[in-house]
Coordinates of C-alpha atoms in Angstrom, one line a residue:
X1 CA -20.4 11.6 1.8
X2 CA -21.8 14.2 3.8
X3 CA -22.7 14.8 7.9
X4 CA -25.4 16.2 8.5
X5 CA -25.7 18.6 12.2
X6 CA -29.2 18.2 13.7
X7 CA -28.5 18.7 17.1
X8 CA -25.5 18.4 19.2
X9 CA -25.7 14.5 19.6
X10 CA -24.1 14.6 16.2
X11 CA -20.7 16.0 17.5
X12 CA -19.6 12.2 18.4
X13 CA -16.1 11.1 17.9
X14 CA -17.6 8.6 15.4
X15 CA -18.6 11.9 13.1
X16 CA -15.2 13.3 14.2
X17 CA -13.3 10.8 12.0
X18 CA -15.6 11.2 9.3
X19 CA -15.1 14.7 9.0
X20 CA -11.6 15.3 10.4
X21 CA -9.8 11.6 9.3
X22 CA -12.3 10.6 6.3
X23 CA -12.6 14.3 4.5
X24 CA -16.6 14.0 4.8
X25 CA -18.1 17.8 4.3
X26 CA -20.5 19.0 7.3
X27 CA -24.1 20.7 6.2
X28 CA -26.8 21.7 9.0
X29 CA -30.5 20.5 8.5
X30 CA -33.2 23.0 8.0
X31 CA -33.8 22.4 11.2
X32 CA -30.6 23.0 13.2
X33 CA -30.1 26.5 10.5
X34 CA -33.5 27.7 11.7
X35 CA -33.0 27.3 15.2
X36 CA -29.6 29.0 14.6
X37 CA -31.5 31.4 12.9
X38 CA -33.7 32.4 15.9
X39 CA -31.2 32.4 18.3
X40 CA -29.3 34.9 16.4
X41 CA -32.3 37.3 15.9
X42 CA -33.0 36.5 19.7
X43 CA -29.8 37.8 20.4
X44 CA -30.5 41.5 18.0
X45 CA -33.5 41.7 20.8
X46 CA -31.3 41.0 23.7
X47 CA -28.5 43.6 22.9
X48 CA -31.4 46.3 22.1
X49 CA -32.2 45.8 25.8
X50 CA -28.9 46.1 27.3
X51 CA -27.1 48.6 25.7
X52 CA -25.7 50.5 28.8
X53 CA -24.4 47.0 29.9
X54 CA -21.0 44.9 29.3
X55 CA -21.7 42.8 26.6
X56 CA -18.3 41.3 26.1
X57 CA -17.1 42.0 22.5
X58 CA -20.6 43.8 21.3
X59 CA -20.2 46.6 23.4
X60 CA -16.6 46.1 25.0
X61 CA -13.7 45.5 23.3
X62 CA -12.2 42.7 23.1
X63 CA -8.9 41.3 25.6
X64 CA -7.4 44.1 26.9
X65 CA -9.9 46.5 25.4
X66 CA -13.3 45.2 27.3
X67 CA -12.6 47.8 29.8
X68 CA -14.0 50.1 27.4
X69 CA -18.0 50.3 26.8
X70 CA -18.8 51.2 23.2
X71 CA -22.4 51.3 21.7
X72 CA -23.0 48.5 19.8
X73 CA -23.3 50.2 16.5
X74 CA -19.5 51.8 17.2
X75 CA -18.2 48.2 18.2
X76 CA -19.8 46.7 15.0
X77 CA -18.0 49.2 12.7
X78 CA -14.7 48.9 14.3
X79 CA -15.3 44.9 14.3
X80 CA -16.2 45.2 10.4
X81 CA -12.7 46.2 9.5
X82 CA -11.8 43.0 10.3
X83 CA -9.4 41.6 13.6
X84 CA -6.1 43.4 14.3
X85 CA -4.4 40.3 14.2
X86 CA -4.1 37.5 11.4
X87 CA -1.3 34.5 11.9
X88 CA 0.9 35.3 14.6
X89 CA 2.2 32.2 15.4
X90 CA 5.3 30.0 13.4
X91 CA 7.3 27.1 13.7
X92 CA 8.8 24.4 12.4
X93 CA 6.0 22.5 11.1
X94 CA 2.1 23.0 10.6
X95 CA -0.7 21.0 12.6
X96 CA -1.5 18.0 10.8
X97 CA -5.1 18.6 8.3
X98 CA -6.8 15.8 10.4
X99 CA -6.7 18.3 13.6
X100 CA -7.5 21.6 11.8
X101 CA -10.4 19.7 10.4
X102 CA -11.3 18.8 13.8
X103 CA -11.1 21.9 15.1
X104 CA -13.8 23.1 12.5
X105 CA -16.2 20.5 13.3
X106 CA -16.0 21.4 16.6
X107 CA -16.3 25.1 16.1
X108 CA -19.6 24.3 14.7
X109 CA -20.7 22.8 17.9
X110 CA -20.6 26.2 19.1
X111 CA -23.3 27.2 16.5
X112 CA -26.1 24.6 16.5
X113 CA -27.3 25.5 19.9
X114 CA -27.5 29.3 19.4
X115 CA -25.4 30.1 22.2
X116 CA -22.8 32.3 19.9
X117 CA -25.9 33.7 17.9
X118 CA -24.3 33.3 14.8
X119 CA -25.6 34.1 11.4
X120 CA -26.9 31.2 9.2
X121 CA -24.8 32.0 7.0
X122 CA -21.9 32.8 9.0
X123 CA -22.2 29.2 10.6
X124 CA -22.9 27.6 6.7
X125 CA -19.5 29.9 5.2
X126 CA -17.5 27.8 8.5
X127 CA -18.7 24.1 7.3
X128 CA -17.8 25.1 4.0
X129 CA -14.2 25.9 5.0
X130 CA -14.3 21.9 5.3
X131 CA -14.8 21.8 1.2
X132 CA -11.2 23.9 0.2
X133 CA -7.8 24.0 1.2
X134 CA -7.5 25.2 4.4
X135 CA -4.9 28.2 5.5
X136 CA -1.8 26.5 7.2
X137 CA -2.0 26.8 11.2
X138 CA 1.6 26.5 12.6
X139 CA 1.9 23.4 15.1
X140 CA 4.1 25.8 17.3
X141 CA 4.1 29.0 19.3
X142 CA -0.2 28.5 20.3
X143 CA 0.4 28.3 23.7
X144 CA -1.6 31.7 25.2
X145 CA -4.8 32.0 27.4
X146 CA -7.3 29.7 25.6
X147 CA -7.0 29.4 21.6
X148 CA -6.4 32.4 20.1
X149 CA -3.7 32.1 18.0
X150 CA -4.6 29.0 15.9
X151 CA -8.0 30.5 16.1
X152 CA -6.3 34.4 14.5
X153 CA -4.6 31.1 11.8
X154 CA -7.6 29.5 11.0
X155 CA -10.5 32.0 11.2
X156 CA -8.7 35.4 10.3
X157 CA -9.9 35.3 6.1
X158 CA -13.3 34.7 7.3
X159 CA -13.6 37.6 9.8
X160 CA -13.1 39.8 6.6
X161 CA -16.9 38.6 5.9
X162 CA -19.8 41.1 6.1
X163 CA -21.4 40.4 9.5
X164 CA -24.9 40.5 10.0
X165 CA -26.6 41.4 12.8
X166 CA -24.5 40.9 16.3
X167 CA -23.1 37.9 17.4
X168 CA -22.0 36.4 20.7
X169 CA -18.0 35.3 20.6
X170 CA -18.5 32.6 17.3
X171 CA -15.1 31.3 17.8
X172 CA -13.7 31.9 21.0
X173 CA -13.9 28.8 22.2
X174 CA -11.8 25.6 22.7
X175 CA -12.3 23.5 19.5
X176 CA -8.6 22.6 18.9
X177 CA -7.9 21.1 22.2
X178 CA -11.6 19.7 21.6
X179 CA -10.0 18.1 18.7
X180 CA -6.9 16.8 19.6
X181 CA -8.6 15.3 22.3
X182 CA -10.9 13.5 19.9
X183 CA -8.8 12.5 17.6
X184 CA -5.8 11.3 19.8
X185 CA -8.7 9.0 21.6
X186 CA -9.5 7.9 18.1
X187 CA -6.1 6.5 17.7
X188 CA -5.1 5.5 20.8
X189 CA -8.1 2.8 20.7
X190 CA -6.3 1.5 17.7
X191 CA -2.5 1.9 18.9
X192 CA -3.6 -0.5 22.1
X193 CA -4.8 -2.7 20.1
X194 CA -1.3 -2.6 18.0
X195 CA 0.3 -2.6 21.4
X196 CA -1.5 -6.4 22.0
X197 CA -0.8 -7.6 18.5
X198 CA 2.9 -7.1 19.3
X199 CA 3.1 -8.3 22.7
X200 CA 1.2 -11.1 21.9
X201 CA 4.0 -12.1 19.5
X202 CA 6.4 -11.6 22.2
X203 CA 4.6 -13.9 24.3
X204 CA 4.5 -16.7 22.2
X205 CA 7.8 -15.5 21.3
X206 CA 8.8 -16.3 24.8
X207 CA 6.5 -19.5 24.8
X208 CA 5.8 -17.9 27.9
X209 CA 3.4 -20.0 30.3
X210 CA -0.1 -18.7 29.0
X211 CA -1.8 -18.7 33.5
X212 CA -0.7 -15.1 33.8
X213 CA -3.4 -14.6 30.9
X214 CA -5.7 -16.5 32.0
X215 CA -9.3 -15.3 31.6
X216 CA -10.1 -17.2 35.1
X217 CA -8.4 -13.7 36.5
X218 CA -10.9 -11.5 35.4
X219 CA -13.6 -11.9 38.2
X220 CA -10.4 -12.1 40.6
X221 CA -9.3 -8.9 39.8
X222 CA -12.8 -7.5 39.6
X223 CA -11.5 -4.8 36.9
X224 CA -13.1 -3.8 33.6
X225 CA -10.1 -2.0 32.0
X226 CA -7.5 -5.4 33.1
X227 CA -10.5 -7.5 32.2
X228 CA -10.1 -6.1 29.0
X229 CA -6.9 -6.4 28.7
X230 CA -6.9 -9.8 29.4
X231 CA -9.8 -10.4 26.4
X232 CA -7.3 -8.3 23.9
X233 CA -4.5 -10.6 24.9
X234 CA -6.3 -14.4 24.5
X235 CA -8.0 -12.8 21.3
X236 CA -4.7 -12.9 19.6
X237 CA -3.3 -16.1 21.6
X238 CA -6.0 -17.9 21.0
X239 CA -4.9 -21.2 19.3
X240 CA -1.7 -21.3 20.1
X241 CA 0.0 -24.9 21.7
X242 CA -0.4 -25.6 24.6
X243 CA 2.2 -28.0 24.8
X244 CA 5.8 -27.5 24.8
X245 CA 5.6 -24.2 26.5
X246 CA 8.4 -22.9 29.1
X247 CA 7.9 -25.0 32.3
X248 CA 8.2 -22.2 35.2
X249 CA 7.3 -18.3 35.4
X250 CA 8.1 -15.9 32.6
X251 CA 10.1 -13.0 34.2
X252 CA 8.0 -10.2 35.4
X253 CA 7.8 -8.0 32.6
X254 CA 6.0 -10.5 30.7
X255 CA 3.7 -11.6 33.7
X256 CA 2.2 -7.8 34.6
X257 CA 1.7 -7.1 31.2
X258 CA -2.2 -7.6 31.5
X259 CA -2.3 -5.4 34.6
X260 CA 0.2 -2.4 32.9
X261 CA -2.1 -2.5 29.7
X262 CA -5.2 -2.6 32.0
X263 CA -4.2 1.2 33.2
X264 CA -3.9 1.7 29.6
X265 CA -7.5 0.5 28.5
X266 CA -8.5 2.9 31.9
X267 CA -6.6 5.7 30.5
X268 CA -7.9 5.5 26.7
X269 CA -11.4 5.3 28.0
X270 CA -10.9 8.3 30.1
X271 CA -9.9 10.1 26.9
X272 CA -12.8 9.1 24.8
X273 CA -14.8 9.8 27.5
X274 CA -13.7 13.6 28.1
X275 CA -12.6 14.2 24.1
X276 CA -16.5 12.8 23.2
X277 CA -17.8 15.3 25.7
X278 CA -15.5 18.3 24.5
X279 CA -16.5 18.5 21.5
X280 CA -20.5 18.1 21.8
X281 CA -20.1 20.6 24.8
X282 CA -17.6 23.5 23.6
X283 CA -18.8 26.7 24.0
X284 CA -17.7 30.3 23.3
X285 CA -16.9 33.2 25.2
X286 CA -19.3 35.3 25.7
X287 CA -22.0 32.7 26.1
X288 CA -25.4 34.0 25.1
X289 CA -28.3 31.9 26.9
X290 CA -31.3 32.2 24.5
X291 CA -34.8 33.5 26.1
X292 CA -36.8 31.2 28.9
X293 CA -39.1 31.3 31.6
X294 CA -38.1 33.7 33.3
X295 CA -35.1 35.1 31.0
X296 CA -37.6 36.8 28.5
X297 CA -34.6 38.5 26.5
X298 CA -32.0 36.1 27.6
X299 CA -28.4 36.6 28.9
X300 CA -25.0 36.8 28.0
X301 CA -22.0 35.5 30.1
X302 CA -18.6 36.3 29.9
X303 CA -16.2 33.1 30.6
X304 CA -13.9 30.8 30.5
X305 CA -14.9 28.1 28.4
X306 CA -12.3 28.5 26.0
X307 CA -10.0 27.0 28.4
X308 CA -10.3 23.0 28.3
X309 CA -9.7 21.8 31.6
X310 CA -10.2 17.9 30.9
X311 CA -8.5 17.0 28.1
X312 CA -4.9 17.6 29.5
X313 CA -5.0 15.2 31.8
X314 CA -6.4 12.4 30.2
X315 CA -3.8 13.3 27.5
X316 CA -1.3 13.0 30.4
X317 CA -2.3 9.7 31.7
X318 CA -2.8 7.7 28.0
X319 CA 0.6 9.6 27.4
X320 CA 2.3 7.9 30.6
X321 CA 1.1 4.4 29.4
X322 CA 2.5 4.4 26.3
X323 CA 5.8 5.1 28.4
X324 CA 5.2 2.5 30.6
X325 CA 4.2 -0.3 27.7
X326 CA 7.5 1.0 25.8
X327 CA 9.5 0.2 29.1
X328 CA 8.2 -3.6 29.0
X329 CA 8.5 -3.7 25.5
X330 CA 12.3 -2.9 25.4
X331 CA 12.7 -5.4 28.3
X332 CA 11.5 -8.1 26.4
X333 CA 13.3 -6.9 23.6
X334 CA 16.1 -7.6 25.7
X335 CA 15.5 -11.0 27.6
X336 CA 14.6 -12.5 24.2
X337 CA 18.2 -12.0 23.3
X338 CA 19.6 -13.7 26.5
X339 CA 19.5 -17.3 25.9
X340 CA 19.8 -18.0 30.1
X341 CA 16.0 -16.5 30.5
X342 CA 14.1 -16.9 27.2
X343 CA 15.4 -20.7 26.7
X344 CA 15.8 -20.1 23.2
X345 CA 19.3 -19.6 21.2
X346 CA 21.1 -16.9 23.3
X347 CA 21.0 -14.1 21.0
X348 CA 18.5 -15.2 18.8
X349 CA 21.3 -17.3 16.8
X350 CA 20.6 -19.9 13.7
X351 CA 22.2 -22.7 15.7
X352 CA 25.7 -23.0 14.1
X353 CA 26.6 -19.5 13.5
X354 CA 28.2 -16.6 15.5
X355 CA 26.8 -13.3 16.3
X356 CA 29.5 -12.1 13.8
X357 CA 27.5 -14.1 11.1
X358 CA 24.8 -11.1 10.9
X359 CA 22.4 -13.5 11.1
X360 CA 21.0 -12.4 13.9
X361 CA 18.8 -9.0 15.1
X362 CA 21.4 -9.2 18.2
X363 CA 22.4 -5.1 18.9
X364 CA 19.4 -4.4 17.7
X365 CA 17.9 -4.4 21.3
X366 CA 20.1 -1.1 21.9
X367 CA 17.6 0.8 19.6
X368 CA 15.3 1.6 21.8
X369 CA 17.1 3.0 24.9
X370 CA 17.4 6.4 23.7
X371 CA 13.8 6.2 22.3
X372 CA 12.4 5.2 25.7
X373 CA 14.2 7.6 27.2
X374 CA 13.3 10.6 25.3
X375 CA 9.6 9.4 25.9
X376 CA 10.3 10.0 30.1
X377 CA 11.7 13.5 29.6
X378 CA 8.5 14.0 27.5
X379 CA 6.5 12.8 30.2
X380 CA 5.4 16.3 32.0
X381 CA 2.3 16.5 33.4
X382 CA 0.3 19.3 31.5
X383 CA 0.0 21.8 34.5
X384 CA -0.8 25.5 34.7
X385 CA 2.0 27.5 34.0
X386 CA 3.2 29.8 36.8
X387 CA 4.2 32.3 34.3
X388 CA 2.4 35.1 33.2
X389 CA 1.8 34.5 29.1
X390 CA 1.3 38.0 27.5
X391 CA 1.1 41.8 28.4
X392 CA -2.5 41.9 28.0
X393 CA -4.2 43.1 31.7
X394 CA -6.7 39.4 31.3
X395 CA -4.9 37.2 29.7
X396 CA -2.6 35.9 32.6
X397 CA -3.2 31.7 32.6
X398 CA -2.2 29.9 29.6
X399 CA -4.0 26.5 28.2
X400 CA -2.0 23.0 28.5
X401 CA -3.8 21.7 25.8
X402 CA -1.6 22.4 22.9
X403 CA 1.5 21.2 25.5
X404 CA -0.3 18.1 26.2
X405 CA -1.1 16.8 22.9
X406 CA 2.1 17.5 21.1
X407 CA 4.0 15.4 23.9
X408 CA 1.3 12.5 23.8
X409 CA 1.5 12.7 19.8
X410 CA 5.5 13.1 20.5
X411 CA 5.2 9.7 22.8
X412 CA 3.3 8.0 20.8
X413 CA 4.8 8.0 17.5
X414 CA 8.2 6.3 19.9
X415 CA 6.1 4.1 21.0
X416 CA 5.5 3.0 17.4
X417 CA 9.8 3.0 17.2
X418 CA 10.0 0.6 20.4
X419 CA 7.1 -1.8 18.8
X420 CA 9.2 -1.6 15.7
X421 CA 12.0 -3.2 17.4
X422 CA 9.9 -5.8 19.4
X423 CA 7.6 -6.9 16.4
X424 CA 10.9 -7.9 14.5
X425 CA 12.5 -9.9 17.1
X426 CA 9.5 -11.5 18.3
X427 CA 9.4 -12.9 14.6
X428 CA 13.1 -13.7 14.7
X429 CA 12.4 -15.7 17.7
X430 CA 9.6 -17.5 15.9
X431 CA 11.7 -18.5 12.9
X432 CA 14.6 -19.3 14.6
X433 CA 12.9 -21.7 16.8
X434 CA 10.9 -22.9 13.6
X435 CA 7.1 -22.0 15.3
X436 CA 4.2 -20.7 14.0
X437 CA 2.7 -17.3 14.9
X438 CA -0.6 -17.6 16.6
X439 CA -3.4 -18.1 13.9
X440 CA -4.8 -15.0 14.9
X441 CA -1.7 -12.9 14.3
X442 CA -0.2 -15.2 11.2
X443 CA -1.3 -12.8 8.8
X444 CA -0.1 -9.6 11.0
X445 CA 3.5 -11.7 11.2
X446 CA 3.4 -11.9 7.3
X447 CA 3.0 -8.5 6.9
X448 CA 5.8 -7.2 9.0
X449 CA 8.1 -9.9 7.5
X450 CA 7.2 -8.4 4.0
X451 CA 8.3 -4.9 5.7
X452 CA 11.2 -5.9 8.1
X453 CA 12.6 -9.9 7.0
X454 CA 13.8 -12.2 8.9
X455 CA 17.8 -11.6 9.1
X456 CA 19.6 -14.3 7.6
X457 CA 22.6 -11.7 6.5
X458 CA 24.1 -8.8 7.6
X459 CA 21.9 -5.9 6.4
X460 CA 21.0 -2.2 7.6
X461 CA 18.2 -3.1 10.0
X462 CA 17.4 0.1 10.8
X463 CA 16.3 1.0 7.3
X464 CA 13.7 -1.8 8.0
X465 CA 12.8 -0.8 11.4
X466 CA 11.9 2.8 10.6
X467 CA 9.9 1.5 7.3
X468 CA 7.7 -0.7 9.9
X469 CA 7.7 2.1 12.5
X470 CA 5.9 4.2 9.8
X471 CA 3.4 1.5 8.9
X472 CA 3.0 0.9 12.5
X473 CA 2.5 4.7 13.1
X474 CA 0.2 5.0 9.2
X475 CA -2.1 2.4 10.1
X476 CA -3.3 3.9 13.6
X477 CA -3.8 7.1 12.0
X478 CA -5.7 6.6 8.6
X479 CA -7.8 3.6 10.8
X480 CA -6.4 1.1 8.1
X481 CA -6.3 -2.6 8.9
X482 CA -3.3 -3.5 7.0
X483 CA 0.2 -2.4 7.6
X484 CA 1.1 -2.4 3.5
X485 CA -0.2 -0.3 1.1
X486 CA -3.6 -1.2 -0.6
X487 CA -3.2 -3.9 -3.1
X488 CA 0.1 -5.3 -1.5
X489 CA 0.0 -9.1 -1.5
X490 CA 0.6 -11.3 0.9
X491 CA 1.5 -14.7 2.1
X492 CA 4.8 -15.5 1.0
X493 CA 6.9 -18.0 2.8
X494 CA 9.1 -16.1 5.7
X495 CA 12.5 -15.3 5.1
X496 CA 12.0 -14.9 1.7
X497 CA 10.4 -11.4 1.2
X498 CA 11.1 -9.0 -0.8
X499 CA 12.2 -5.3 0.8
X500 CA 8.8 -3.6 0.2
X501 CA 8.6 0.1 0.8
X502 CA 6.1 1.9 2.2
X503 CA 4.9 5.2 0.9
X504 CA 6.7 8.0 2.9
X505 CA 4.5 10.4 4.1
X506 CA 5.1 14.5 5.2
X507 CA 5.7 13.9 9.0
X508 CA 4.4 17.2 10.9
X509 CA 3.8 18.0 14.3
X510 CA 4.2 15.7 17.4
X511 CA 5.0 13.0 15.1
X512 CA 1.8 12.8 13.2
X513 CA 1.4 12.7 9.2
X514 CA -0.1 14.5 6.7

């Protein structure tokens, strides 16, 4: 299928997975080329007129060069020889297609409105990067004022193009970070909802006493994002007995956990919030403001809108909440295992047998230490850095952006490694005190026991864990609802599942696949 641009209201994060998750091609309507079209031939008028003036790029150079006024013509000739610089940057691994894809879309945001005077057919060649294999653009070594070095990755072939006419700056804007942004929101929505599937288990795990989830809370606490919380949780424990529960208070970590996800539905709509108004809004530097009352040739701006200001800190704060729900999530990992305060068999025994029996996910709980604590040392806020980036005489503050998503994506992805660990023993606590999953979540349970059994014998559990850590982490970022691969049946009786497999997929930057 296609998208079609009209206008900028069609740079929504809903089109953003279409084009950057689903592989959907981009065209412009008549409409949106022909206003395109105008703005650029607006923009021919409007250097005519101000050819003895700093037009950034049309009759400056460009970075350290736009001390030096050229005449357009001279500026265009050395321009049609293509930029200096291709792909400087390199690492270890490549951004993942989804965000290069992204970053495409929203370059094209940049067109639509005429404020880069691009060509038609300059902004048609752009979407129709989105129908061919992209060029590689490393995941490492971007970090520079705004985005020009996965912009010299990405857009270098296409600067080779005849240009015609003069444009404003058509890609020097902030469409990767625009990107991220939008496509980290995208699956953070669906990892919090992951998040509340697993603890969910855990709670009924627990049998904890169901008042600290109580939906009679909600106008107490007066809170949308906890309110929300509070609907996720009851949406999955909805059904489950009300009888034979634990008769006093679950410990703590089990009690706040509507309030802890509650800052984590506030920071995921914070994101969406600034990631859906990045990419409708990026912009390019220069800026060229197309003719109005009284503007009858229009006017260019040199700026900063290639350096996204927003999308950091959200990034930061849904970043810090996946720490925070990995922290309760080890804990209850652990108190699950300690007979004296989950009232179940102390380490999650089949009554009658030893811990040296294997049947057991006993030890188990010491998986996630290291994880969680990698995730803390991870968890810098994405602020200016006080050191100077590059020689060049402007280019003297560096974007967070590129920082701030690989650590969220970084995060994230251990997140998925702690709620590997918690999912399992949440359904060994269920089967060894012969319960049901809640209705809700039976056939969620079914489908991690196809992926990580029940233990009944000593086997490598880690094998298992890092099989469901990758469906966990596949199934937030293709949008799936399924953890098993299409086709996969399900429904067989716990315990008895086969070891299924699931398809291993290139891993590339910040954790993310490809």
């Amino acid at each position: 299928m296609t998208v079609t641009l009209a206008s900028r209201r069609d740079f929504s994060l809903a089109n953003l997975q279409r084009v950057a998750i689903g592989g959907e091609s981009v065209r412009f309507s008549p409409a949106a080329l022909k206003a395109i079209g105008k703005a650029h031939d607006d923009f021919q008028v409007h250097v005519d007129k101000n050819r003895g003036k700093f037009i950034y790029g049309v009759t400056s150079g460009g970075g350290p060069d736009a001390k030096n006024h050229r005449a357009p013509e001279e500026q265009k000739k050395r321009m049609s020889r293509g930029m200096p610089f291709a792909a400087l940057a390199f690492g270890d691994d490549d951004l993942p297609e989804s965000v290069v894809r992204g970053a495409i879309f929203a370059t094209l945001a940049m067109f639509i409105d005429g404020t880069t005077a691009t060509h038609p057919d300059r902004a048609k060649l752009i979407a129709g990067m989105l129908d061919k294999p992209l060029p590689p653009v490393p995941a490492q070594g971007l970090t520079a004022a705004g985005e020009i070095m996965p912009l010299f990755a990405l857009y270098s072939p296409t600067w080779q193009q005849k240009v015609k006419g003069y444009q404003a700056g058509s890609g020097n804007g902030a469409p990767f970070v625009s990107a991220m942004g939008g496509i980290a929101a995208l699956q953070a929505r669906r990892r919090l909802e992951l998040v509340e599937k697993v603890f969910a288990l855990s709670i009924e795990g627990l049998a904890a006493p169901l008042e600290a989830y109580d939906p009679a809370l909600k106008p107490l606490w007066a809170d949308p994002h906890e309110g929300a919380a509070l609907d996720g949780l009851n949406r999955w424990l909805k059904g489950v007995p009300r009888k034979g529960r634990r008769t006093y208070q679950a410990p703590v970590s089990w009690r706040i956990l509507p309030r802890v996800l509650g800052q984590a539905h506030r920071a995921v709509a914070a994101l969406e919030e600034t990631a859906a108004h990045s990419i409708a809004v990026t912009a390019a530097n220069p800026t060229f403001v197309p003719p109005r009352r009284g503007l009858p040739y229009g006017k260019t701006m040199s700026t900063g809108t290639y350096h996204n200001a927003i999308v950091p800190p959200t990034l930061d704060s849904v970043a810090a909440s996946w720490v925070d729900l990995a922290t309760l999530a080890h804990r209850h990992s652990v108190k699950l295992h300690k007979g004296e305060y989950s009232l179940i068999p102390d380490r999650l025994l089949v009554p009658g047998t030893d811990w040296l029996s294997g049947h057991s996910t006993t030890y188990f709980e010491y998986v996630p230490n290291g994880f969680v604590d990698e995730m803390r040392r991870l968890m810098e806020p994405s602020l200016l850095s006080p050191a100077e980036p590059a020689a060049s005489e402007q280019d003297d503050i560096s974007s967070p952006g590129f920082a701030a998503w690989r650590a969220e994506a970084k995060i994230a992805r251990l997140l998925d490694m702690v709620l590997a660990v918690l999912a399992p023993v949440a359904s060994q606590a269920l089967w060894v005190t012969k319960r049901k999953a809640p209705p809700s979540l039976a056939g969620f349970l079914d489908e991690i026991r196809q992926l990580f059994p029940v233990v009944e014998s000593t086997r490598r559990l880690g094998d298992d864990g890092k099989r469901l850590a990758d469906a966990f982490s596949a199934m937030v970022e293709s949008g799936s609802d399924t953890l098993l691969p299409s086709g996969r049946a399900s429904g067989r009786a716990p315990g008895k599942t086969p070891r299924t497999r699931v398809a291993t997929r290139k891993r590339t930057a910040g954790g993310r696949t490809r």
